[in-house]
Tab-separated table of C-alpha atoms in Angstrom:
chain	number	residue	atom	x	y	z
H	82	MET	CA	116.840	116.461	85.554
H	83	GLN	CA	113.845	118.436	85.952
H	84	VAL	CA	110.737	115.877	87.384
H	85	HIS	CA	106.774	116.448	86.035
H	86	THR	CA	104.073	114.700	87.729
H	87	VAL	CA	101.131	115.025	85.931
H	88	PHE	CA	98.005	115.967	87.253
H	89	GLY	CA	94.687	116.399	84.963
H	90	SER	CA	92.324	118.426	85.541
H	91	ILE	CA	88.322	119.766	84.177
H	92	THR	CA	89.658	121.085	80.929
H	93	ASP	CA	92.773	118.721	80.539
H	94	TYR	CA	92.993	115.155	80.824
H	95	THR	CA	93.521	111.956	79.010
H	96	LYS	CA	91.790	109.093	79.030
H	97	GLY	CA	93.482	105.860	79.376
H	98	THR	CA	93.359	102.351	77.539
H	99	ILE	CA	92.447	98.576	77.270
H	100	GLU	CA	94.272	96.594	75.050
H	101	LEU	CA	91.721	93.078	75.574
H	102	VAL	CA	93.412	89.368	74.440
H	103	SER	CA	89.760	88.214	75.622
H	104	GLY	CA	86.771	89.221	77.665
H	105	GLU	CA	84.710	92.743	77.260
H	106	ALA	CA	86.083	95.506	77.966
H	107	ARG	CA	82.767	96.822	79.903
H	108	HIS	CA	83.917	94.539	82.919
H	109	TYR	CA	86.854	97.235	83.800
H	110	VAL	CA	83.467	99.702	84.556
H	111	PHE	CA	86.257	102.429	82.958
H	112	SER	CA	85.511	105.992	82.920
H	113	ASN	CA	87.769	109.340	83.693
H	114	VAL	CA	86.992	111.473	86.791
H	115	PHE	CA	87.360	114.807	84.924
H	116	GLU	CA	85.872	113.654	81.742
H	117	VAL	CA	82.649	112.920	83.979
H	118	ALA	CA	82.716	116.136	85.732
H	119	ALA	CA	82.914	118.000	82.256
H	120	LYS	CA	79.914	116.323	81.165
H	121	SER	CA	77.573	116.219	84.526
H	122	ARG	CA	75.159	118.963	85.997
H	123	PRO	CA	77.095	120.970	89.454
H	124	TYR	CA	77.075	118.821	92.349
H	125	GLU	CA	75.667	115.829	90.414
H	126	ARG	CA	76.400	112.741	92.462
H	127	VAL	CA	77.804	110.413	89.843
H	128	VAL	CA	79.071	107.197	90.623
H	129	VAL	CA	81.598	106.250	89.303
H	130	ALA	CA	83.157	102.562	91.301
H	131	ARG	CA	80.995	100.883	93.216
H	132	ASN	CA	81.671	97.791	95.575
H	133	MET	CA	78.479	96.376	96.704
H	134	GLU	CA	76.539	99.114	99.004
H	135	TYR	CA	80.063	101.769	98.591
H	136	VAL	CA	80.892	104.030	96.436
H	137	GLN	CA	83.243	106.855	94.802
H	138	GLU	CA	81.225	109.486	93.768
H	139	VAL	CA	82.395	112.659	91.325
H	140	MET	CA	80.877	116.035	91.473
H	141	ARG	CA	81.709	119.325	89.280
H	142	ALA	CA	82.402	121.562	91.606
H	143	ASP	CA	80.513	124.938	90.383
H	144	GLY	CA	79.872	127.781	91.568
H	145	VAL	CA	77.628	126.858	95.248
H	146	SER	CA	76.572	123.449	96.318
H	147	PRO	CA	73.215	122.393	98.008
H	148	TRP	CA	73.360	121.574	102.020
H	149	PHE	CA	74.261	117.596	102.211
H	150	ALA	CA	74.642	115.689	105.718
H	151	CYS	CA	75.341	112.498	106.274
H	152	GLY	CA	74.851	109.500	108.861
H	153	HIS	CA	78.026	108.396	108.668
H	154	ASP	CA	81.755	109.652	107.716
H	155	GLU	CA	82.018	111.197	104.187
H	156	PHE	CA	85.215	112.454	102.805
H	157	ALA	CA	85.882	114.205	100.239
H	158	LEU	CA	88.885	114.756	97.545
H	159	CYS	CA	89.638	118.349	95.869
H	160	MET	CA	90.706	116.434	92.073
H	161	ASP	CA	91.381	120.312	90.995
H	162	GLY	CA	90.117	123.909	91.388
H	163	GLU	CA	89.588	125.605	94.452
H	164	ILE	CA	86.623	124.753	96.411
H	165	THR	CA	85.528	125.887	100.345
H	166	VAL	CA	83.415	123.788	102.439
H	167	ASP	CA	80.931	125.019	104.959
H	168	PHE	CA	80.316	123.291	108.078
H	169	ILE	CA	77.424	123.383	110.502
H	170	ARG	CA	77.027	120.960	113.534
H	171	MET	CA	73.046	120.388	113.194
H	172	LYS	CA	70.389	119.864	115.813
H	173	VAL	CA	69.261	116.845	114.022
H	174	PRO	CA	71.312	114.953	111.928
H	175	PRO	CA	70.489	112.221	109.780
H	176	SER	CA	69.949	108.290	111.659
H	177	ALA	CA	73.587	106.853	111.642
H	178	ASP	CA	71.838	103.671	109.612
H	179	LYS	CA	71.000	106.100	106.681
H	180	ASN	CA	72.871	104.931	104.572
H	181	GLY	CA	74.504	107.884	101.952
H	182	ALA	CA	74.495	111.348	101.140
H	183	VAL	CA	70.788	113.573	101.831
H	184	LEU	CA	70.102	117.089	100.790
H	185	LEU	CA	68.979	119.699	103.130
H	186	GLY	CA	66.465	122.959	103.001
H	187	ASP	CA	68.686	126.199	102.658
H	188	ALA	CA	69.317	126.737	105.893
H	189	PRO	CA	70.430	123.439	108.288
H	190	GLU	CA	69.746	124.294	111.793
H	191	GLY	CA	72.931	124.030	113.501
H	192	ALA	CA	75.269	126.044	115.076
H	193	ARG	CA	78.555	127.068	112.427
H	194	MET	CA	81.667	125.182	112.806
H	195	GLY	CA	83.545	126.991	110.545
H	196	HIS	CA	84.795	126.679	107.053
H	197	VAL	CA	87.686	124.425	105.150
H	198	LYS	CA	89.185	126.287	101.699
H	199	LEU	CA	90.691	122.848	99.352
H	200	LYS	CA	92.518	122.966	96.514
H	201	ARG	CA	94.226	120.185	94.168
H	202	GLY	CA	94.989	117.015	96.402
H	203	HIS	CA	93.451	117.929	99.771
H	204	GLN	CA	91.176	115.851	101.651
H	205	VAL	CA	88.431	116.953	104.192
H	206	LEU	CA	86.750	114.860	106.645
H	207	LEU	CA	82.498	114.970	106.424
H	208	GLY	CA	82.275	113.883	109.473
H	209	ALA	CA	79.026	112.090	110.482
H	210	GLY	CA	76.003	114.298	111.644
H	211	ASN	CA	77.749	116.955	110.117
H	212	ALA	CA	75.930	119.571	107.374
H	213	TYR	CA	78.374	120.536	104.932
H	214	ARG	CA	78.167	122.994	101.770
H	215	PHE	CA	80.938	123.479	98.796
H	216	THR	CA	81.183	126.682	97.167
H	217	ALA	CA	83.433	126.529	93.828
H	218	THR	CA	85.659	129.918	93.658
H	219	ARG	CA	86.674	128.165	90.220
H	220	LEU	CA	85.646	125.202	88.428
H	221	GLY	CA	86.854	122.428	89.924
H	222	VAL	CA	86.430	118.489	90.183
H	223	LEU	CA	85.309	116.691	93.719
H	224	MET	CA	86.067	112.668	94.687
H	225	GLN	CA	83.767	111.444	97.707
H	226	GLN	CA	84.088	108.122	99.126
H	227	THR	CA	80.691	107.506	100.554
H	228	VAL	CA	77.873	104.842	100.194
H	229	LEU	CA	75.747	104.684	97.748
H	230	GLY	CA	72.497	106.724	98.420
H	231	ASP	CA	69.208	108.951	97.409
H	232	LEU	CA	71.587	111.379	95.303
H	233	SER	CA	73.828	109.385	93.871
H	234	VAL	CA	73.763	108.850	89.823
H	235	GLN	CA	74.611	105.983	88.366
H	236	LYS	CA	74.600	106.607	84.216
H	237	TRP	CA	77.774	103.789	83.490
H	238	ARG	CA	76.589	103.542	79.713
H	239	GLU	CA	77.951	106.982	79.671
H	240	ILE	CA	81.009	106.996	81.613
H	241	CYS	CA	82.246	103.315	80.711
H	242	PHE	CA	84.415	102.225	77.695
H	243	THR	CA	81.729	99.396	76.642
K	198	MET	CA	97.959	78.338	119.839
K	199	ALA	CA	100.927	75.659	120.079
K	200	ALA	CA	104.072	77.190	121.244
K	201	ASN	CA	106.113	75.250	118.143
K	202	VAL	CA	103.891	76.707	115.907
K	203	ALA	CA	106.148	79.266	114.948
K	204	GLN	CA	109.374	77.507	114.606
K	205	VAL	CA	111.427	78.242	111.584
K	206	VAL	CA	113.359	75.611	110.091
K	207	ALA	CA	116.446	77.249	108.761
K	208	SER	CA	120.042	75.548	107.754
K	209	GLU	CA	123.198	77.007	109.121
K	210	PRO	CA	124.567	79.609	106.821
K	211	SER	CA	126.638	78.374	103.511
K	212	ASN	CA	130.437	77.738	103.726
K	213	ARG	CA	130.214	78.823	100.026
K	214	ASN	CA	127.856	82.082	99.800
K	215	GLY	CA	126.456	82.643	103.821
K	216	TYR	CA	123.119	82.208	103.013
K	217	ARG	CA	120.839	80.426	105.393
K	218	SER	CA	118.400	77.986	103.833
K	219	PHE	CA	114.839	77.131	104.877
K	220	ARG	CA	112.024	74.207	105.482
K	221	LEU	CA	108.157	75.401	105.226
K	222	GLY	CA	106.695	72.329	105.382
K	223	ARG	CA	107.997	70.144	102.549
K	224	PHE	CA	108.895	72.872	100.418
K	225	GLU	CA	112.933	73.719	101.009
K	226	LEU	CA	114.211	77.032	99.988
K	227	SER	CA	118.127	78.613	99.415
K	228	ARG	CA	119.582	81.549	97.674
K	229	ASP	CA	122.993	82.168	96.299
K	230	GLU	CA	124.587	84.794	94.519
K	231	TYR	CA	121.607	85.716	92.132
K	232	PHE	CA	118.683	83.202	92.579
K	233	VAL	CA	116.251	81.997	94.883
K	234	THR	CA	115.687	78.448	94.265
K	235	VAL	CA	112.452	76.129	95.569
K	236	HIS	CA	111.527	72.466	95.504
K	237	TRP	CA	108.843	71.098	96.367
K	238	PRO	CA	107.631	67.523	95.521
K	239	ALA	CA	105.505	66.209	93.128
K	240	LYS	CA	104.086	62.843	91.006
K	241	GLY	CA	107.501	61.004	93.450
K	242	ALA	CA	110.155	63.331	92.233
K	243	LYS	CA	111.808	66.285	93.281
K	244	ARG	CA	110.671	69.822	91.204
K	245	SER	CA	112.181	72.898	91.512
K	246	HIS	CA	111.814	76.759	90.380
K	247	GLN	CA	114.303	79.722	90.325
K	248	MET	CA	113.317	83.343	90.614
K	249	PRO	CA	116.083	86.257	91.060
K	250	ALA	CA	117.145	86.733	94.046
K	251	ASP	CA	115.886	90.598	93.526
K	252	ALA	CA	112.859	89.634	92.163
K	253	PHE	CA	111.942	87.319	95.161
K	254	LEU	CA	112.573	89.344	98.183
K	255	ARG	CA	110.814	92.233	96.787
K	256	ALA	CA	107.942	89.972	96.107
K	257	CYS	CA	108.386	88.664	99.861
K	258	MET	CA	109.226	91.646	101.304
K	259	ARG	CA	105.002	92.943	100.557
K	260	ASP	CA	103.358	89.455	101.695
K	261	VAL	CA	105.137	90.113	104.647
K	262	ALA	CA	104.390	94.007	104.849
K	263	TRP	CA	101.120	93.179	103.645
K	264	ASN	CA	100.317	90.389	105.868
K	265	PHE	CA	99.189	88.333	103.008
K	266	PHE	CA	96.930	90.978	101.893
K	267	TYR	CA	93.532	89.873	100.330
K	268	GLY	CA	93.623	86.285	97.773
K	269	TRP	CA	96.402	85.343	95.664
K	270	VAL	CA	100.030	86.861	96.192
K	271	ASN	CA	101.880	85.225	92.936
K	272	PHE	CA	105.907	85.637	93.163
K	273	ASP	CA	105.625	84.748	90.017
K	274	HIS	CA	103.861	82.518	87.056
K	275	VAL	CA	104.876	79.536	89.611
K	276	ILE	CA	105.492	80.659	93.117
K	277	GLY	CA	103.122	82.521	95.102
K	278	THR	CA	100.758	82.554	98.507
K	279	ARG	CA	96.630	82.098	98.962
K	280	ASN	CA	95.611	84.304	102.436
K	281	HIS	CA	92.687	82.265	104.067
K	282	TYR	CA	92.972	84.985	106.891
K	283	GLY	CA	94.716	82.763	110.045
K	284	LYS	CA	96.028	79.961	107.273
K	285	VAL	CA	97.589	80.712	104.420
K	286	ASP	CA	99.068	78.668	101.627
K	287	PHE	CA	101.912	78.339	99.726
K	288	TYR	CA	101.551	77.419	96.008
K	289	ALA	CA	104.277	76.239	93.652
K	290	GLY	CA	102.690	75.919	89.935
K	291	THR	CA	98.772	75.652	91.666
K	292	PHE	CA	97.879	78.293	89.305
K	293	ASN	CA	99.267	78.033	86.173
K	294	GLY	CA	97.599	76.760	83.801
K	295	THR	CA	100.220	74.552	81.865
K	296	LEU	CA	101.801	73.222	85.393
K	297	LYS	CA	98.641	71.844	87.544
K	298	GLU	CA	97.182	70.547	83.836
K	299	ALA	CA	100.422	68.080	83.622
K	300	GLY	CA	100.187	67.627	87.561
K	301	VAL	CA	103.272	69.157	89.076
K	302	ASP	CA	102.075	71.206	91.529
K	303	TYR	CA	102.416	71.618	94.861
K	304	LEU	CA	100.291	73.483	97.846
K	305	GLU	CA	100.902	73.106	101.653
K	306	GLN	CA	98.718	75.188	103.558
K	307	PHE	CA	100.386	76.333	107.063
K	308	ASP	CA	99.703	78.403	110.027
K	309	ALA	CA	99.970	81.871	109.362
K	310	ASP	CA	101.846	82.573	112.157
K	311	HIS	CA	104.669	80.120	111.028
K	312	ILE	CA	104.520	80.897	107.238
K	313	MET	CA	104.856	85.011	108.423
K	314	ALA	CA	107.987	83.429	111.107
K	315	THR	CA	109.984	81.602	108.461
K	316	PHE	CA	109.469	84.701	105.374
K	317	LYS	CA	110.447	87.274	108.407
K	318	ALA	CA	113.600	85.179	108.440
K	319	MET	CA	114.379	84.733	104.772
K	320	LEU	CA	113.932	87.895	104.714
K	321	ARG	CA	116.596	89.054	107.676
K	322	ASP	CA	119.116	86.268	106.211
K	323	TRP	CA	118.880	86.997	102.420
K	324	VAL	CA	117.604	90.924	102.332
K	325	ASN	CA	122.236	92.400	102.220
K	326	GLU	CA	123.416	95.537	103.263
K	327	GLY	CA	122.493	98.173	101.012
K	328	PHE	CA	119.852	96.870	99.321
K	329	GLY	CA	116.323	98.010	100.499
K	330	PRO	CA	112.932	95.456	99.340
K	331	PHE	CA	111.090	97.943	99.444
K	332	ALA	CA	112.583	100.872	96.938
K	333	ALA	CA	112.371	101.247	93.470
K	334	PRO	CA	115.659	100.062	91.390
K	335	VAL	CA	117.470	103.536	91.330
K	336	GLU	CA	117.079	104.404	94.326
K	337	THR	CA	118.499	101.096	96.249
K	338	GLY	CA	121.410	98.783	96.304
K	339	THR	CA	121.920	95.399	94.447
K	340	ALA	CA	120.215	91.976	95.969
K	341	TYR	CA	123.041	90.145	94.251
K	342	GLY	CA	126.333	88.720	95.114
K	343	PRO	CA	127.113	86.559	98.887
K	344	LYS	CA	125.146	87.059	101.865
K	345	GLN	CA	127.615	90.802	103.360
K	346	GLY	CA	125.548	92.352	106.220
K	347	ASP	CA	121.721	92.929	106.585
K	348	ASN	CA	118.920	95.833	106.413
K	349	ILE	CA	116.996	94.912	109.565
K	350	ALA	CA	115.607	98.467	109.475
K	351	ALA	CA	114.497	98.303	105.693
K	352	ILE	CA	112.165	94.933	107.013
K	353	GLU	CA	111.047	95.910	110.206
K	354	ARG	CA	108.953	98.456	108.540
K	355	ILE	CA	106.068	99.154	111.309
K	356	ARG	CA	102.123	98.512	109.121
K	357	ILE	CA	100.792	101.932	109.723
K	358	ALA	CA	97.200	101.351	110.509
K	359	THR	CA	94.511	104.393	110.328
K	360	ARG	CA	91.153	104.407	112.180
K	361	ARG	CA	89.442	106.995	110.496
K	362	MET	CA	91.726	109.314	108.856
K	363	PRO	CA	95.688	110.238	109.448
K	364	GLY	CA	96.645	113.336	111.710
K	365	LEU	CA	93.434	112.791	113.593
K	366	PRO	CA	94.143	112.848	117.618
K	367	GLY	CA	95.112	109.959	118.223
K	368	ASP	CA	95.082	108.594	115.106
K	369	SER	CA	97.928	107.276	112.245
K	370	PRO	CA	100.931	110.589	111.527
K	371	LEU	CA	100.938	112.724	108.568
K	372	ARG	CA	104.386	112.671	107.407
K	373	ASP	CA	105.409	116.562	107.426
K	374	ASP	CA	109.113	114.758	108.989
K	375	MET	CA	109.652	112.951	105.821
K	376	PRO	CA	111.615	114.017	102.921
K	377	VAL	CA	109.424	114.710	99.736
K	378	ASN	CA	110.605	111.880	97.102
K	379	ARG	CA	112.476	112.994	94.255
K	380	ALA	CA	110.056	112.293	91.050
K	381	PHE	CA	107.693	114.346	93.146
K	382	ALA	CA	109.598	117.366	93.679
K	383	ASP	CA	107.371	119.626	91.669
K	384	VAL	CA	103.997	118.383	94.150
K	385	PRO	CA	102.757	121.464	95.727
K	386	GLN	CA	103.297	121.108	99.559
K	387	ASP	CA	100.717	123.783	100.934
K	388	GLU	CA	97.723	122.362	103.101
K	389	PRO	CA	94.277	122.709	103.303
K	390	GLU	CA	93.165	126.048	105.717
K	391	ILE	CA	90.956	124.924	107.924
K	392	HIS	CA	89.310	127.823	109.648
K	393	ALA	CA	87.240	126.481	112.800
K	394	GLU	CA	84.337	129.231	114.550
K	395	PRO	CA	85.301	128.964	118.665
K	396	GLY	CA	84.062	126.235	119.637
K	397	PHE	CA	84.500	124.153	117.116
K	398	GLU	CA	88.271	123.710	117.336
K	399	GLY	CA	90.038	120.487	116.466
K	400	GLN	CA	86.830	119.338	114.742
K	401	LEU	CA	86.783	120.136	111.514
K	402	HIS	CA	90.118	117.924	109.298
K	403	ALA	CA	91.395	118.228	106.228
K	404	PHE	CA	95.065	117.434	105.094
K	405	SER	CA	97.042	117.047	101.742
K	406	LEU	CA	96.974	113.702	100.415
K	407	PHE	CA	99.075	114.857	97.861
K	408	LYS	CA	101.591	116.192	100.069
K	409	TYR	CA	101.335	113.027	102.337
K	410	LEU	CA	101.637	110.698	99.169
K	411	SER	CA	104.761	112.600	97.984
K	412	ARG	CA	106.466	111.859	101.051
K	413	SER	CA	106.054	108.000	100.674
K	414	ASP	CA	109.360	106.305	101.447
K	415	VAL	CA	108.380	103.023	99.828
K	416	THR	CA	106.334	101.938	96.763
K	417	TRP	CA	103.556	99.422	96.302
K	418	ASN	CA	102.186	99.696	99.497
K	419	PRO	CA	98.265	100.495	99.664
K	420	SER	CA	98.304	102.413	103.146
K	421	VAL	CA	94.853	103.887	104.464
K	422	THR	CA	94.266	107.047	104.658
K	423	ALA	CA	90.365	107.606	105.114
K	424	VAL	CA	87.893	104.890	106.657
K	425	CYS	CA	84.417	104.855	105.576
K	426	LYS	CA	82.425	101.810	107.213
K	427	ALA	CA	83.989	98.601	105.705
K	428	SER	CA	85.369	100.924	102.985
K	429	LEU	CA	88.735	101.383	102.812
K	430	ALA	CA	90.723	104.430	100.585
K	431	CYS	CA	94.337	102.897	100.256
K	432	PRO	CA	96.505	104.779	98.087
K	433	THR	CA	100.094	104.596	97.529
K	434	THR	CA	103.423	105.611	95.403
K	435	GLU	CA	103.893	103.373	92.824
K	436	GLU	CA	107.340	102.894	90.397
K	437	PHE	CA	108.785	100.418	88.129
K	438	ILE	CA	107.249	96.896	88.323
K	439	LEU	CA	104.501	95.825	91.510
K	440	PRO	CA	106.392	92.967	92.385
K	441	VAL	CA	103.551	90.763	93.172
K	442	PHE	CA	100.878	89.498	90.328
K	443	HIS	CA	98.002	90.344	92.359
K	444	GLY	CA	94.697	87.709	92.436
K	445	ASN	CA	92.180	89.284	94.748
K	446	ASP	CA	89.524	87.128	96.321
K	447	ARG	CA	86.840	90.187	95.840
K	448	VAL	CA	86.610	93.802	93.693
K	449	GLU	CA	89.444	96.236	93.723
K	450	TRP	CA	89.152	99.455	92.338
K	451	PHE	CA	92.552	101.690	91.152
K	452	ILE	CA	91.595	105.463	90.528
K	453	GLN	CA	94.998	106.911	89.362
K	454	LEU	CA	95.564	110.230	90.864
K	455	SER	CA	98.665	111.127	88.946
K	456	ASP	CA	101.013	110.110	85.736
K	457	GLU	CA	100.205	106.427	84.602
K	458	ILE	CA	100.743	102.884	85.017
K	459	VAL	CA	100.245	100.074	82.608
K	460	TRP	CA	98.432	96.661	84.091
K	461	ASP	CA	98.886	93.447	82.588
K	462	VAL	CA	95.627	91.620	83.534
K	463	GLY	CA	95.740	87.816	83.545
K	464	ASP	CA	92.927	84.613	84.345
K	465	LYS	CA	93.551	84.222	88.297
K	466	ASN	CA	93.449	80.784	87.898
K	467	THR	CA	95.544	79.786	84.856
K	468	GLY	CA	97.500	83.187	84.376
K	469	ALA	CA	96.497	83.356	80.783
K	470	PRO	CA	96.665	86.774	79.396
K	471	ARG	CA	93.846	88.974	79.056
K	472	ALA	CA	94.087	92.384	78.692
K	473	ARG	CA	96.555	95.007	79.399
K	474	VAL	CA	94.750	98.504	81.156
K	475	THR	CA	96.386	101.508	80.701
K	476	MET	CA	95.516	104.571	83.269
K	477	LYS	CA	96.406	107.686	83.404
K	478	ALA	CA	95.897	110.753	85.219
K	479	GLY	CA	92.040	110.820	86.574
K	480	ASP	CA	91.010	107.126	85.110
K	481	VAL	CA	89.004	104.660	87.578
K	482	ALA	CA	88.765	101.174	86.464
K	483	ALA	CA	87.561	97.740	88.320
K	484	MET	CA	89.951	94.894	88.846
K	485	PRO	CA	86.901	92.122	88.662
K	486	ALA	CA	87.426	89.303	91.087
K	487	ASP	CA	88.501	86.648	88.674
K	488	ILE	CA	91.837	88.031	87.433
K	489	ARG	CA	95.567	88.345	88.296
K	490	HIS	CA	97.461	91.763	87.785
K	491	GLN	CA	100.323	93.887	87.624
K	492	GLY	CA	101.393	97.179	87.032
K	493	TYR	CA	104.190	99.030	85.923
K	494	SER	CA	104.929	102.994	86.433
K	495	THR	CA	108.105	104.654	84.671
K	496	LYS	CA	107.644	107.232	86.771
K	497	ARG	CA	106.682	107.243	90.200
K	498	SER	CA	103.018	107.583	90.679
K	499	MET	CA	100.068	108.194	93.023
K	500	LEU	CA	97.481	105.152	92.807
K	501	TYR	CA	94.771	105.048	94.991
K	502	VAL	CA	94.209	102.104	95.504
K	503	TRP	CA	90.193	100.987	97.173
K	504	GLU	CA	88.976	97.619	98.995
K	505	ASN	CA	86.258	96.237	100.469
K	506	VAL	CA	86.731	94.640	104.000
K	507	THR	CA	83.568	93.684	103.922
K	508	PRO	CA	84.444	89.905	106.758
K	509	GLY	CA	83.015	86.872	104.361
K	510	LEU	CA	83.305	88.265	100.706
K	511	PRO	CA	85.812	85.687	99.591
K	512	GLN	CA	83.088	82.810	100.112
K	513	ARG	CA	80.479	84.793	98.339
K	514	TYR	CA	82.370	85.598	95.377
K	515	GLU	CA	83.783	81.727	95.316
K	516	SER	CA	80.101	80.455	96.070
K	517	GLY	CA	78.880	82.108	93.198
K	518	GLU	CA	76.621	84.635	95.014
K	519	LEU	CA	78.479	87.569	94.252
K	520	SER	CA	79.440	88.238	90.379
K	521	PRO	CA	83.514	88.633	89.637
K	522	TYR	CA	82.101	92.507	87.952
K	523	PRO	CA	81.463	94.829	90.147
K	524	VAL	CA	78.233	96.558	88.058
K	525	ASP	CA	76.324	95.131	85.011
K	526	PHE	CA	75.437	97.685	82.188
């Protein structure tokens, strides 16, 4: 029998359901990363999961992103598309106690470290103190494990079952 | 620590079916060809409960492998453990609304070492040759029948600890030497391309998480693949039924990476049903801190379990300082 593993994509996904017995659907804070990315601006960091200060953010990978940096480790998981990540070792990295990612200018100071090419299911380390920039060779979706920061966008009413 | 803390109280093997019985405080646990039976005292009488041996062993295996996990690990609607991180409760009926109200429940607290040693001894004795309590039913033999051999290798797995991300120097390994599971035969096995500039060799890191998961040899076993301070990504591969009904002492989140899982959600204290949550690829859902959940997955699927291991959370949820729901909107 042929195996068929079902993955989602920004152009082909099916959102699940909640059958309630008691309580409220909004307590499950239920969304779908592909739907969120489909309705977001390019590289908007939309929070889809929050556990106190920790978050999972979804990005629509569309064209070239700004340069980002972070004082702590972050991780990006490519959920759809093909995405190149460029890295710069920053001369002056963000403080380690600054939570979440920050925006840098067009040309952050520092040495080019190289790049990583991601496809669906690939996870990359966005190491503390390194600047990073995404380039989508086709429309895609990224999920980032990080901490709530200045760039985190919370719009729960727009993305969740209520 | 006292030398006798971990001492296991076990009978000689039964003449009838070959299995030992175990005593854990005032609980008695035994198994026969089909069932595990638990006895405890309540209201001056001896009470009992039975579970199919395969279901009990799958649940006990997870509890051991997870080191009692977070919060409540219900083996079924009657028995289970609650982790106090150093101490562990074993209970019968305490988190079943009807049994609790009738006063026929019983809970006893143990040193974690003692209950762990007893559970491991039960697994060593009660898991027969050919039965893998970590495997999905179509992947393994039967748990039933009289004692026949053992499967020590299946139950003595070493838990993989990841400090930052698998594949980094000095961190947990990737799974290149493990075979792709038959249910993930179509999952691409290519790795990300890493192009480091001279002088930065080995300083960029990426791997294929979906390939890594496609080679998982166990089901329902969250393993850490990314550490952001106290935020742990713990993806796992799921098939058949989660062998326990997990009631967490904190909020956790699920992100469905592939295929589909249905979650039965009930009240954490009474077990009363609250919802059935169907998650398909890309779906994200919180499991609030006041529920218990059990998942069903027909096809082996990839699930990203996301935990917050900040110390002291159980007390903050229990005191009401933190809402059981992670986001108010």
